[in-house]
Amino acid sequence: MKQLIYLFTITAVLFASCNTDSQKGKTAETFQPIETNVSARPAGQKHVVGLTSPKMDTVRVGFIGLGMRGPSAVQRFTHIPGAKIVALCDLHPDRVEKSQQILDKAGVPRAAAYSGSEDAWKELCQRDDIDLVYIATDWKRHAQMMIYAMEQGKHVACEVPAAMTMEEIWDVVNTAERTQKHCMQLENCVYDFFELTTLNMAQQGVLGDILYAEGAYIHQLEDFWDSYENDWRMEYNKTHRGDIYATHGMGPACQVLDIHRGDKMNYLVAMDSKPVSIPAYLKEKRGEEAPDFKNGQHTMTMIRTENGKTIHIQHDVASPRPYSRMYQVQGTNGFANKYPNEGYALKADAVEAGTVPNHENLSAHSYVSDEVKKVLMDKYKHPIHIELEETAKKVGGHGGMDFIMDYRLVYCLQNGLPLDMDVYDLAEWCSLAPLTALSLENNSAPVAVPDFTRGHWNDVKGFRHAFVN
């Protein structure tokens, strides 16, 4: 009897094991993320990975959108050698005049003014004395403005997020490829002092093989909702689910992971919590019911890359909590973290003996001391910061990173170098808005992230900033 029981047990276990293996095989064979349409590159059109344009001594700029972000950009450009502000445009004439006064204060000539019409920006784009169109309007208008400007022969720099739908994203990519014009998203967080230092450490191998990066936009916007003209940002949150403002977290994460420069994002999974705080805010502050509010209280996205690495991105503009971009980089030899406590944790053999004080006492179980952190920050200060940190902090713009962003844009155009961010960065980082919505609407199903380079993601081996030799 015992033998029969034993035989039955073994048979059951073997059957279960075979069945499990069969199911595993079946799952592996049938697993297929939801895919969006990826059309072939149109005939005669070529990719813009590593795109350069002829050198220009003076970069002539036209600004569109002079509300929240535009005037500060105008002010920063008055401090950039080789930049000339040619034209200013906003729907409201008084905003144009305020920016003209910025030019007056800087002692530079006033610019051509465009205002009073929904299409005044097109006149600016049509000018033949502008090289770069700088867009700082609400994000609903970004894609059409970028496309039109490139079609008029202009390079484009656009505030974040630069495109909101897959159709817009592909139209922008195709226009950049067809016209062979630079199209850069103005993502300032990739120039933050901690982020750039960490990137430099990673590129020099201090952190080992980078396996994981994290980023976020966590910023309660209750003090800002009424500042957006015609309530455009609130309306977008009301009607759209998903991570609709992902680029501040995506930018630094993608650069440290060499996305489309040796690796690519393959698929993502998104999950969100139900919206509570913003509907409550609308009811309390505006007397407005919002039973169908779409954007979740907190949205989380997990991304897996071709090389088996992962990215975690979060979005939350509703919850009462301190501002955070959740920046983290995890390597096989060390760890970097910016929020809430900025610091590094390193294995003892991550740096050479004599590089930092008490080298032998380094432990990945705890942050390095403030003394060691300072030595690391100084030793691995990025060349961009070595050149620009002092000026950037004087000029300002989110602690100086906005100035560095604008300076680098002009520097690369002047010297005929590839820009720090290209149209594929724009596409990849912005695609989280529509792709996370698609995942959420399908019970957090995996969704494929398109290869916006259409086969050229591995042409460049590793992300690097370009400099004149």
CSV table of C-alpha atoms in Angstrom, one decimal:
chain,number,residue,atom,x,y,z
A,1,MET,CA,0.0,0.0,0.0
A,2,LYS,CA,2.8,2.4,0.9
A,3,GLN,CA,4.5,1.6,-2.4
A,4,LEU,CA,1.3,2.4,-4.3
A,5,ILE,CA,0.9,5.7,-2.4
A,6,TYR,CA,4.5,6.5,-3.1
A,7,LEU,CA,4.1,5.6,-6.8
A,8,PHE,CA,1.0,7.7,-7.1
A,9,THR,CA,2.7,10.7,-5.4
A,10,ILE,CA,5.7,10.5,-7.8
A,11,THR,CA,3.4,10.2,-10.8
A,12,ALA,CA,1.4,13.2,-9.7
A,13,VAL,CA,4.6,15.3,-9.1
A,14,LEU,CA,6.0,14.3,-12.5
A,15,PHE,CA,2.7,15.1,-14.2
A,16,ALA,CA,2.5,18.5,-12.5
A,17,SER,CA,6.1,19.2,-13.5
A,18,CYS,CA,5.5,18.2,-17.1
A,19,ASN,CA,2.3,20.2,-17.2
A,20,THR,CA,4.1,23.3,-15.7
A,21,ASP,CA,6.9,22.9,-18.2
A,22,SER,CA,4.3,22.7,-21.0
A,23,GLN,CA,2.5,25.8,-19.7
A,24,LYS,CA,5.9,27.6,-19.5
A,25,GLY,CA,6.6,26.7,-23.1
A,26,LYS,CA,3.2,27.7,-24.2
A,27,THR,CA,3.5,31.0,-22.3
A,28,ALA,CA,6.9,31.7,-23.8
A,29,GLU,CA,5.6,30.9,-27.3
A,30,THR,CA,2.4,32.9,-27.1
A,31,PHE,CA,3.6,35.9,-25.1
A,32,GLN,CA,3.2,38.9,-27.3
A,33,PRO,CA,3.0,42.6,-26.1
A,34,ILE,CA,0.3,44.8,-27.6
A,35,GLU,CA,1.9,46.5,-30.6
A,36,THR,CA,1.2,49.9,-32.2
A,37,ASN,CA,1.6,50.5,-35.9
A,38,VAL,CA,5.2,51.0,-37.1
A,39,SER,CA,5.4,51.9,-40.8
A,40,ALA,CA,8.4,51.4,-42.9
A,41,ARG,CA,10.7,54.4,-43.5
A,42,PRO,CA,9.3,56.2,-46.5
A,43,ALA,CA,11.4,55.9,-49.7
A,44,GLY,CA,14.1,58.4,-50.0
A,45,GLN,CA,14.0,59.2,-46.3
A,46,LYS,CA,17.0,58.5,-44.1
A,47,HIS,CA,17.6,58.2,-40.3
A,48,VAL,CA,19.0,61.1,-38.3
A,49,VAL,CA,21.1,59.2,-35.7
A,50,GLY,CA,24.2,61.3,-35.2
A,51,LEU,CA,22.8,64.1,-37.4
A,52,THR,CA,25.0,67.1,-37.9
A,53,SER,CA,24.3,70.4,-39.8
A,54,PRO,CA,26.8,73.0,-41.2
A,55,LYS,CA,28.5,75.2,-38.7
A,56,MET,CA,27.0,78.6,-38.0
A,57,ASP,CA,28.8,81.4,-36.3
A,58,THR,CA,25.6,83.0,-35.1
A,59,VAL,CA,22.5,81.0,-34.2
A,60,ARG,CA,19.5,83.1,-35.0
A,61,VAL,CA,16.5,82.2,-32.8
A,62,GLY,CA,12.7,82.8,-32.9
A,63,PHE,CA,10.7,82.2,-29.7
A,64,ILE,CA,7.1,81.0,-29.8
A,65,GLY,CA,5.2,81.1,-26.5
A,66,LEU,CA,6.0,83.7,-23.9
A,67,GLY,CA,3.8,82.7,-21.0
A,68,MET,CA,5.3,80.6,-18.2
A,69,ARG,CA,8.5,79.2,-19.6
A,70,GLY,CA,9.2,81.5,-22.6
A,71,PRO,CA,10.4,84.7,-21.0
A,72,SER,CA,13.0,82.9,-18.8
A,73,ALA,CA,14.4,81.3,-22.0
A,74,VAL,CA,14.6,84.6,-23.7
A,75,GLN,CA,16.5,86.0,-20.7
A,76,ARG,CA,18.9,83.0,-20.7
A,77,PHE,CA,19.7,83.4,-24.4
A,78,THR,CA,20.9,87.0,-23.9
A,79,HIS,CA,23.8,85.4,-21.9
A,80,ILE,CA,24.8,82.9,-24.6
A,81,PRO,CA,27.6,83.9,-26.9
A,82,GLY,CA,26.8,83.6,-30.6
A,83,ALA,CA,23.0,83.5,-30.1
A,84,LYS,CA,20.8,86.2,-31.7
A,85,ILE,CA,17.2,86.7,-30.8
A,86,VAL,CA,15.5,87.6,-34.0
A,87,ALA,CA,11.7,87.2,-33.3
A,88,LEU,CA,9.2,86.8,-30.5
A,89,CYS,CA,5.7,85.4,-30.7
A,90,ASP,CA,2.8,85.0,-28.4
A,91,LEU,CA,-1.0,85.2,-28.8
A,92,HIS,CA,-1.0,88.1,-26.3
A,93,PRO,CA,0.8,91.3,-27.3
A,94,ASP,CA,1.6,92.3,-23.7
A,95,ARG,CA,3.6,89.1,-23.3
A,96,VAL,CA,5.7,89.9,-26.3
A,97,GLU,CA,6.3,93.4,-24.9
A,98,LYS,CA,7.4,92.0,-21.6
A,99,SER,CA,10.0,89.9,-23.4
A,100,GLN,CA,11.1,92.9,-25.5
A,101,GLN,CA,11.8,94.6,-22.2
A,102,ILE,CA,14.1,91.7,-21.2
A,103,LEU,CA,16.1,92.4,-24.4
A,104,ASP,CA,16.1,96.1,-23.5
A,105,LYS,CA,17.5,95.3,-20.1
A,106,ALA,CA,20.2,93.1,-21.6
A,107,GLY,CA,21.2,95.8,-24.0
A,108,VAL,CA,20.5,93.9,-27.2
A,109,PRO,CA,18.2,95.0,-30.1
A,110,ARG,CA,14.5,94.4,-29.9
A,111,ALA,CA,13.2,91.5,-31.9
A,112,ALA,CA,10.5,91.3,-34.6
A,113,ALA,CA,7.1,90.9,-32.8
A,114,TYR,CA,4.3,88.5,-33.7
A,115,SER,CA,1.0,88.4,-31.8
A,116,GLY,CA,-2.8,88.7,-31.9
A,117,SER,CA,-3.5,85.7,-34.1
A,118,GLU,CA,-3.7,82.0,-33.5
A,119,ASP,CA,-1.5,81.6,-36.6
A,120,ALA,CA,1.0,84.4,-35.9
A,121,TRP,CA,3.6,81.7,-35.1
A,122,LYS,CA,3.6,80.5,-38.7
A,123,GLU,CA,4.8,83.9,-39.9
A,124,LEU,CA,7.7,83.7,-37.5
A,125,CYS,CA,8.6,80.2,-38.9
A,126,GLN,CA,8.5,81.6,-42.5
A,127,ARG,CA,11.2,84.1,-41.9
A,128,ASP,CA,14.4,83.5,-43.8
A,129,ASP,CA,16.7,84.9,-41.1
A,130,ILE,CA,15.9,82.3,-38.4
A,131,ASP,CA,18.0,79.1,-37.9
A,132,LEU,CA,16.2,77.8,-34.7
A,133,VAL,CA,12.6,77.9,-33.6
A,134,TYR,CA,12.3,77.6,-29.8
A,135,ILE,CA,8.8,76.5,-28.7
A,136,ALA,CA,7.4,77.0,-25.2
A,137,THR,CA,3.7,76.9,-25.7
A,138,ASP,CA,1.1,74.4,-24.1
A,139,TRP,CA,2.0,70.9,-25.1
A,140,LYS,CA,-1.2,70.4,-27.2
A,141,ARG,CA,0.3,72.7,-29.9
A,142,HIS,CA,3.9,71.4,-29.8
A,143,ALA,CA,3.8,68.8,-32.6
A,144,GLN,CA,2.1,70.9,-35.2
A,145,MET,CA,4.5,73.8,-34.5
A,146,MET,CA,7.6,71.6,-34.7
A,147,ILE,CA,6.5,70.0,-38.0
A,148,TYR,CA,5.7,73.3,-39.6
A,149,ALA,CA,9.0,74.9,-38.5
A,150,MET,CA,11.0,72.0,-39.9
A,151,GLU,CA,9.1,72.2,-43.1
A,152,GLN,CA,10.1,75.8,-43.3
A,153,GLY,CA,13.8,74.8,-43.1
A,154,LYS,CA,14.3,75.5,-39.4
A,155,HIS,CA,15.9,73.5,-36.6
A,156,VAL,CA,13.5,73.0,-33.7
A,157,ALA,CA,13.8,72.9,-29.9
A,158,CYS,CA,10.6,72.3,-28.0
A,159,GLU,CA,9.5,72.2,-24.4
A,160,VAL,CA,8.4,69.0,-22.8
A,161,PRO,CA,6.5,66.9,-23.6
A,162,ALA,CA,7.0,67.6,-27.3
A,163,ALA,CA,4.4,65.2,-28.6
A,164,MET,CA,1.4,63.4,-27.0
A,165,THR,CA,0.1,60.8,-29.3
A,166,MET,CA,1.7,58.0,-31.4
A,167,GLU,CA,0.5,59.7,-34.6
A,168,GLU,CA,2.1,63.0,-33.5
A,169,ILE,CA,5.3,61.3,-32.5
A,170,TRP,CA,5.7,59.4,-35.8
A,171,ASP,CA,4.8,62.6,-37.8
A,172,VAL,CA,7.6,64.5,-36.0
A,173,VAL,CA,10.1,61.7,-36.5
A,174,ASN,CA,9.3,61.4,-40.2
A,175,THR,CA,9.5,65.2,-40.7
A,176,ALA,CA,12.9,65.4,-39.0
A,177,GLU,CA,14.1,62.5,-41.2
A,178,ARG,CA,12.6,64.0,-44.4
A,179,THR,CA,13.9,67.5,-43.8
A,180,GLN,CA,17.2,66.4,-42.1
A,181,LYS,CA,16.7,69.1,-39.4
A,182,HIS,CA,17.5,68.9,-35.8
A,183,CYS,CA,14.5,68.4,-33.6
A,184,MET,CA,15.4,68.5,-29.9
A,185,GLN,CA,13.2,68.2,-26.8
A,186,LEU,CA,14.1,70.7,-24.1
A,187,GLU,CA,14.6,68.3,-21.3
A,188,ASN,CA,16.5,70.2,-18.7
A,189,CYS,CA,16.9,67.5,-16.0
A,190,VAL,CA,19.6,65.7,-18.0
A,191,TYR,CA,21.8,68.7,-17.1
A,192,ASP,CA,21.3,68.6,-13.3
A,193,PHE,CA,24.5,68.6,-11.4
A,194,PHE,CA,24.0,65.3,-9.6
A,195,GLU,CA,22.6,63.6,-12.7
A,196,LEU,CA,25.5,64.6,-15.0
A,197,THR,CA,28.1,63.7,-12.3
A,198,THR,CA,26.5,60.3,-11.9
A,199,LEU,CA,26.4,59.8,-15.7
A,200,ASN,CA,30.1,60.6,-15.8
A,201,MET,CA,30.8,58.1,-13.1
A,202,ALA,CA,28.8,55.4,-14.9
A,203,GLN,CA,30.5,56.1,-18.2
A,204,GLN,CA,33.9,55.7,-16.5
A,205,GLY,CA,32.9,52.4,-15.0
A,206,VAL,CA,32.7,53.4,-11.4
A,207,LEU,CA,29.2,51.9,-10.9
A,208,GLY,CA,29.9,48.8,-12.9
A,209,ASP,CA,27.4,47.4,-15.3
A,210,ILE,CA,24.3,49.6,-15.0
A,211,LEU,CA,21.3,47.3,-14.7
A,212,TYR,CA,18.5,49.5,-13.4
A,213,ALA,CA,17.5,53.2,-13.5
A,214,GLU,CA,14.6,55.0,-11.9
A,215,GLY,CA,13.0,58.4,-12.6
A,216,ALA,CA,9.8,60.3,-11.9
A,217,TYR,CA,7.8,63.5,-11.9
A,218,ILE,CA,6.3,63.8,-8.4
A,219,HIS,CA,5.1,67.3,-7.9
A,220,GLN,CA,1.7,68.3,-6.4
A,221,LEU,CA,0.4,71.0,-8.7
A,222,GLU,CA,-2.4,72.5,-6.5
A,223,ASP,CA,-0.5,75.9,-6.4
A,224,PHE,CA,-0.2,75.9,-10.2
A,225,TRP,CA,-3.4,74.6,-11.7
A,226,ASP,CA,-4.9,78.1,-12.2
A,227,SER,CA,-1.8,79.3,-13.9
A,228,TYR,CA,-2.3,77.4,-17.2
A,229,GLU,CA,-4.1,79.4,-19.8
A,230,ASN,CA,-7.6,78.2,-20.5
A,231,ASP,CA,-7.0,75.4,-17.9
A,232,TRP,CA,-5.3,73.3,-20.6
A,233,ARG,CA,-3.2,71.2,-18.2
A,234,MET,CA,-6.1,70.3,-15.9
A,235,GLU,CA,-8.3,69.5,-18.9
A,236,TYR,CA,-5.6,67.1,-20.2
A,237,ASN,CA,-5.4,65.3,-16.9
A,238,LYS,CA,-9.2,65.1,-16.8
A,239,THR,CA,-9.3,63.3,-20.1
A,240,HIS,CA,-6.1,61.3,-20.3
A,241,ARG,CA,-4.9,58.3,-18.4
A,242,GLY,CA,-1.3,57.2,-18.2
A,243,ASP,CA,2.1,58.9,-17.6
A,244,ILE,CA,1.5,62.1,-19.5
A,245,TYR,CA,4.6,63.9,-18.2
A,246,ALA,CA,7.4,61.3,-18.2
A,247,THR,CA,10.4,63.1,-19.7
A,248,HIS,CA,12.0,64.5,-16.5
A,249,GLY,CA,12.5,61.0,-15.3
A,250,MET,CA,13.0,59.3,-18.6
A,251,GLY,CA,15.8,61.6,-19.9
A,252,PRO,CA,18.5,60.8,-17.3
A,253,ALA,CA,17.5,57.2,-17.1
A,254,CYS,CA,17.7,56.6,-20.8
A,255,GLN,CA,21.0,58.4,-21.2
A,256,VAL,CA,22.7,56.3,-18.5
A,257,LEU,CA,21.4,53.2,-20.1
A,258,ASP,CA,22.5,54.2,-23.6
A,259,ILE,CA,19.0,53.9,-25.1
A,260,HIS,CA,19.2,53.8,-28.9
A,261,ARG,CA,22.9,54.0,-28.5
A,262,GLY,CA,23.5,50.3,-27.9
A,263,ASP,CA,20.3,49.3,-26.2
A,264,LYS,CA,16.6,49.9,-26.8
A,265,MET,CA,13.3,49.7,-24.8
A,266,ASN,CA,11.4,46.6,-25.7
A,267,TYR,CA,8.1,46.8,-23.7
A,268,LEU,CA,6.5,48.4,-20.8
A,269,VAL,CA,3.8,47.6,-18.2
A,270,ALA,CA,1.8,50.4,-16.4
A,271,MET,CA,-0.4,50.4,-13.3
A,272,ASP,CA,-2.1,53.3,-11.6
A,273,SER,CA,-4.1,54.0,-8.5
A,274,LYS,CA,-7.5,55.6,-8.6
A,275,PRO,CA,-7.8,59.4,-8.9
A,276,VAL,CA,-8.8,61.0,-5.6
A,277,SER,CA,-7.0,64.2,-4.7
A,278,ILE,CA,-7.5,66.2,-7.9
A,279,PRO,CA,-11.3,65.4,-8.1
A,280,ALA,CA,-11.5,66.5,-4.5
A,281,TYR,CA,-9.6,69.7,-5.3
A,282,LEU,CA,-12.0,70.4,-8.2
A,283,LYS,CA,-15.0,69.9,-5.9
A,284,GLU,CA,-13.6,72.0,-3.1
A,285,LYS,CA,-12.0,74.9,-5.1
A,286,ARG,CA,-14.2,75.1,-8.1
A,287,GLY,CA,-17.5,73.4,-7.1
A,288,GLU,CA,-17.0,71.0,-9.9
A,289,GLU,CA,-17.8,67.3,-9.9
A,290,ALA,CA,-15.4,65.1,-11.9
A,291,PRO,CA,-16.7,61.5,-11.7
A,292,ASP,CA,-14.9,60.5,-14.9
A,293,PHE,CA,-11.5,62.0,-14.1
A,294,LYS,CA,-9.0,59.9,-16.0
A,295,ASN,CA,-5.4,60.5,-14.8
A,296,GLY,CA,-4.5,58.2,-11.9
A,297,GLN,CA,-3.4,59.5,-8.5
A,298,HIS,CA,-0.1,57.7,-9.0
A,299,THR,CA,1.1,56.0,-12.1
A,300,MET,CA,3.9,53.5,-12.2
A,301,THR,CA,5.6,52.2,-15.4
A,302,MET,CA,8.1,49.3,-15.7
A,303,ILE,CA,10.2,49.1,-18.8
A,304,ARG,CA,12.5,46.2,-20.0
A,305,THR,CA,15.2,46.8,-22.5
A,306,GLU,CA,16.8,44.6,-25.3
A,307,ASN,CA,19.8,44.0,-23.1
A,308,GLY,CA,17.8,42.8,-20.1
A,309,LYS,CA,17.9,46.1,-18.1
A,310,THR,CA,15.0,47.8,-16.5
A,311,ILE,CA,13.6,51.3,-16.0
A,312,HIS,CA,11.0,52.4,-13.4
A,313,ILE,CA,9.1,55.6,-14.0
A,314,GLN,CA,6.5,57.3,-11.8
A,315,HIS,CA,4.1,60.2,-12.3
A,316,ASP,CA,2.1,61.9,-9.5
A,317,VAL,CA,0.9,65.5,-9.6
A,318,ALA,CA,-1.9,64.9,-7.1
A,319,SER,CA,-0.5,63.6,-3.8
A,320,PRO,CA,0.7,65.8,-0.9
A,321,ARG,CA,4.4,64.9,-0.8
A,322,PRO,CA,7.8,66.6,-1.4
A,323,TYR,CA,8.9,67.2,-5.0
A,324,SER,CA,10.9,64.3,-6.3
A,325,ARG,CA,12.3,62.9,-9.6
A,326,MET,CA,13.2,59.7,-7.8
A,327,TYR,CA,16.5,59.5,-9.7
A,328,GLN,CA,18.3,56.3,-9.0
A,329,VAL,CA,21.0,54.4,-10.9
A,330,GLN,CA,21.9,50.8,-9.9
A,331,GLY,CA,25.1,49.2,-11.1
A,332,THR,CA,27.0,46.0,-10.2
A,333,ASN,CA,29.6,48.0,-8.2
A,334,GLY,CA,27.6,50.9,-6.9
A,335,PHE,CA,24.4,52.9,-6.4
A,336,ALA,CA,23.4,56.6,-6.9
A,337,ASN,CA,20.3,58.2,-5.4
A,338,LYS,CA,19.1,61.8,-5.6
A,339,TYR,CA,15.8,61.9,-3.7
A,340,PRO,CA,15.1,62.3,-0.8
A,341,ASN,CA,18.8,62.0,0.2
A,342,GLU,CA,21.5,62.6,-2.3
A,343,GLY,CA,24.3,60.1,-2.1
A,344,TYR,CA,26.3,57.2,-3.4
A,345,ALA,CA,27.0,53.7,-2.1
A,346,LEU,CA,30.0,51.9,-3.5
A,347,LYS,CA,31.7,48.5,-3.2
A,348,ALA,CA,35.3,48.8,-1.9
A,349,ASP,CA,36.8,47.9,-5.2
A,350,ALA,CA,34.6,50.3,-7.2
A,351,VAL,CA,37.4,53.0,-7.1
A,352,GLU,CA,41.1,52.7,-7.0
A,353,ALA,CA,43.0,52.9,-3.7
A,354,GLY,CA,43.9,56.5,-2.8
A,355,THR,CA,41.0,57.9,-4.9
A,356,VAL,CA,38.8,58.7,-1.8
A,357,PRO,CA,39.5,58.9,1.9
A,358,ASN,CA,39.1,55.7,3.8
A,359,HIS,CA,38.9,53.7,0.6
A,360,GLU,CA,39.1,50.4,2.4
A,361,ASN,CA,36.0,51.2,4.5
A,362,LEU,CA,33.7,51.6,1.5
A,363,SER,CA,30.6,49.4,1.8
A,364,ALA,CA,27.7,49.1,-0.5
A,365,HIS,CA,25.5,48.7,2.6
A,366,SER,CA,25.5,52.4,3.4
A,367,TYR,CA,26.0,55.8,1.8
A,368,VAL,CA,29.5,57.1,1.6
A,369,SER,CA,30.4,59.9,4.0
A,370,ASP,CA,29.9,63.5,3.1
A,371,GLU,CA,33.6,63.8,2.8
A,372,VAL,CA,33.9,60.9,0.3
A,373,LYS,CA,30.8,62.2,-1.6
A,374,LYS,CA,32.5,65.6,-2.1
A,375,VAL,CA,35.6,64.0,-3.3
A,376,LEU,CA,33.6,61.9,-5.8
A,377,MET,CA,31.6,64.9,-7.0
A,378,ASP,CA,34.7,66.8,-7.6
A,379,LYS,CA,36.7,64.0,-9.2
A,380,TYR,CA,33.9,63.0,-11.6
A,381,LYS,CA,32.5,66.5,-12.3
A,382,HIS,CA,31.3,66.4,-15.8
A,383,PRO,CA,33.3,68.4,-18.4
A,384,ILE,CA,30.1,70.4,-19.2
A,385,HIS,CA,29.9,71.5,-15.5
A,386,ILE,CA,33.6,72.2,-15.3
A,387,GLU,CA,33.1,74.7,-18.2
A,388,LEU,CA,29.7,76.1,-17.3
A,389,GLU,CA,28.8,75.6,-13.6
A,390,GLU,CA,29.8,79.0,-12.3
A,391,THR,CA,28.0,80.9,-15.2
A,392,ALA,CA,25.0,78.6,-15.0
A,393,LYS,CA,24.4,79.3,-11.4
A,394,LYS,CA,24.6,83.0,-12.0
A,395,VAL,CA,22.2,83.0,-14.9
A,396,GLY,CA,19.9,80.5,-13.3
A,397,GLY,CA,16.9,78.5,-14.5
A,398,HIS,CA,16.2,75.6,-12.1
A,399,GLY,CA,19.5,76.1,-10.4
A,400,GLY,CA,21.4,76.5,-13.7
A,401,MET,CA,20.5,73.4,-15.6
A,402,ASP,CA,18.2,75.4,-18.0
A,403,PHE,CA,21.0,77.6,-19.0
A,404,ILE,CA,23.3,74.6,-19.6
A,405,MET,CA,20.6,73.1,-21.8
A,406,ASP,CA,20.3,76.2,-23.9
A,407,TYR,CA,24.1,76.8,-24.0
A,408,ARG,CA,24.7,73.2,-25.2
A,409,LEU,CA,22.1,73.5,-27.9
A,410,VAL,CA,23.7,76.7,-29.3
A,411,TYR,CA,27.2,75.3,-28.9
A,412,CYS,CA,26.4,72.1,-30.9
A,413,LEU,CA,24.7,74.1,-33.7
A,414,GLN,CA,27.6,76.5,-33.9
A,415,ASN,CA,30.2,73.8,-34.1
A,416,GLY,CA,28.3,71.4,-36.4
A,417,LEU,CA,28.0,68.7,-33.8
A,418,PRO,CA,25.3,66.2,-33.0
A,419,LEU,CA,22.9,67.6,-30.4
A,420,ASP,CA,22.8,66.1,-26.9
A,421,MET,CA,19.3,64.9,-27.5
A,422,ASP,CA,17.8,64.0,-30.9
A,423,VAL,CA,14.4,63.3,-32.3
A,424,TYR,CA,14.5,59.7,-31.3
A,425,ASP,CA,15.0,60.7,-27.7
A,426,LEU,CA,12.0,62.9,-28.1
A,427,ALA,CA,10.0,60.1,-29.5
A,428,GLU,CA,11.0,57.4,-26.9
A,429,TRP,CA,10.5,59.6,-23.9
A,430,CYS,CA,7.2,61.1,-25.1
A,431,SER,CA,5.8,57.7,-26.1
A,432,LEU,CA,5.1,56.8,-22.5
A,433,ALA,CA,2.0,58.9,-22.6
A,434,PRO,CA,0.1,56.9,-25.2
A,435,LEU,CA,1.8,53.6,-24.5
A,436,THR,CA,1.1,53.6,-20.7
A,437,ALA,CA,-2.5,54.6,-21.5
A,438,LEU,CA,-2.8,51.5,-23.8
A,439,SER,CA,-1.4,49.3,-21.0
A,440,LEU,CA,-3.7,50.6,-18.4
A,441,GLU,CA,-6.8,50.3,-20.6
A,442,ASN,CA,-5.9,46.6,-21.1
A,443,ASN,CA,-5.5,45.7,-17.4
A,444,SER,CA,-1.8,46.5,-17.3
A,445,ALA,CA,-0.9,44.4,-20.3
A,446,PRO,CA,2.6,44.6,-21.7
A,447,VAL,CA,2.9,47.1,-24.6
A,448,ALA,CA,5.7,47.1,-27.1
A,449,VAL,CA,7.8,50.2,-27.3
A,450,PRO,CA,8.5,50.9,-31.0
A,451,ASP,CA,12.1,51.2,-32.3
A,452,PHE,CA,11.7,54.8,-33.5
A,453,THR,CA,15.1,54.6,-35.2
A,454,ARG,CA,13.7,51.7,-37.4
A,455,GLY,CA,16.8,49.5,-37.1
A,456,HIS,CA,19.5,52.0,-36.2
A,457,TRP,CA,19.4,51.7,-32.4
A,458,ASN,CA,22.7,50.0,-32.3
A,459,ASP,CA,24.7,52.1,-34.7
A,460,VAL,CA,26.2,54.3,-31.9
A,461,LYS,CA,27.9,52.5,-29.1
A,462,GLY,CA,27.2,54.4,-25.9
A,463,PHE,CA,25.7,57.8,-25.2
A,464,ARG,CA,28.3,60.6,-25.1
A,465,HIS,CA,28.2,64.4,-25.3
A,466,ALA,CA,29.9,65.9,-28.4
A,467,PHE,CA,32.7,68.4,-28.0
A,468,VAL,CA,35.1,70.2,-30.4
A,469,ASN,CA,38.4,68.4,-30.4
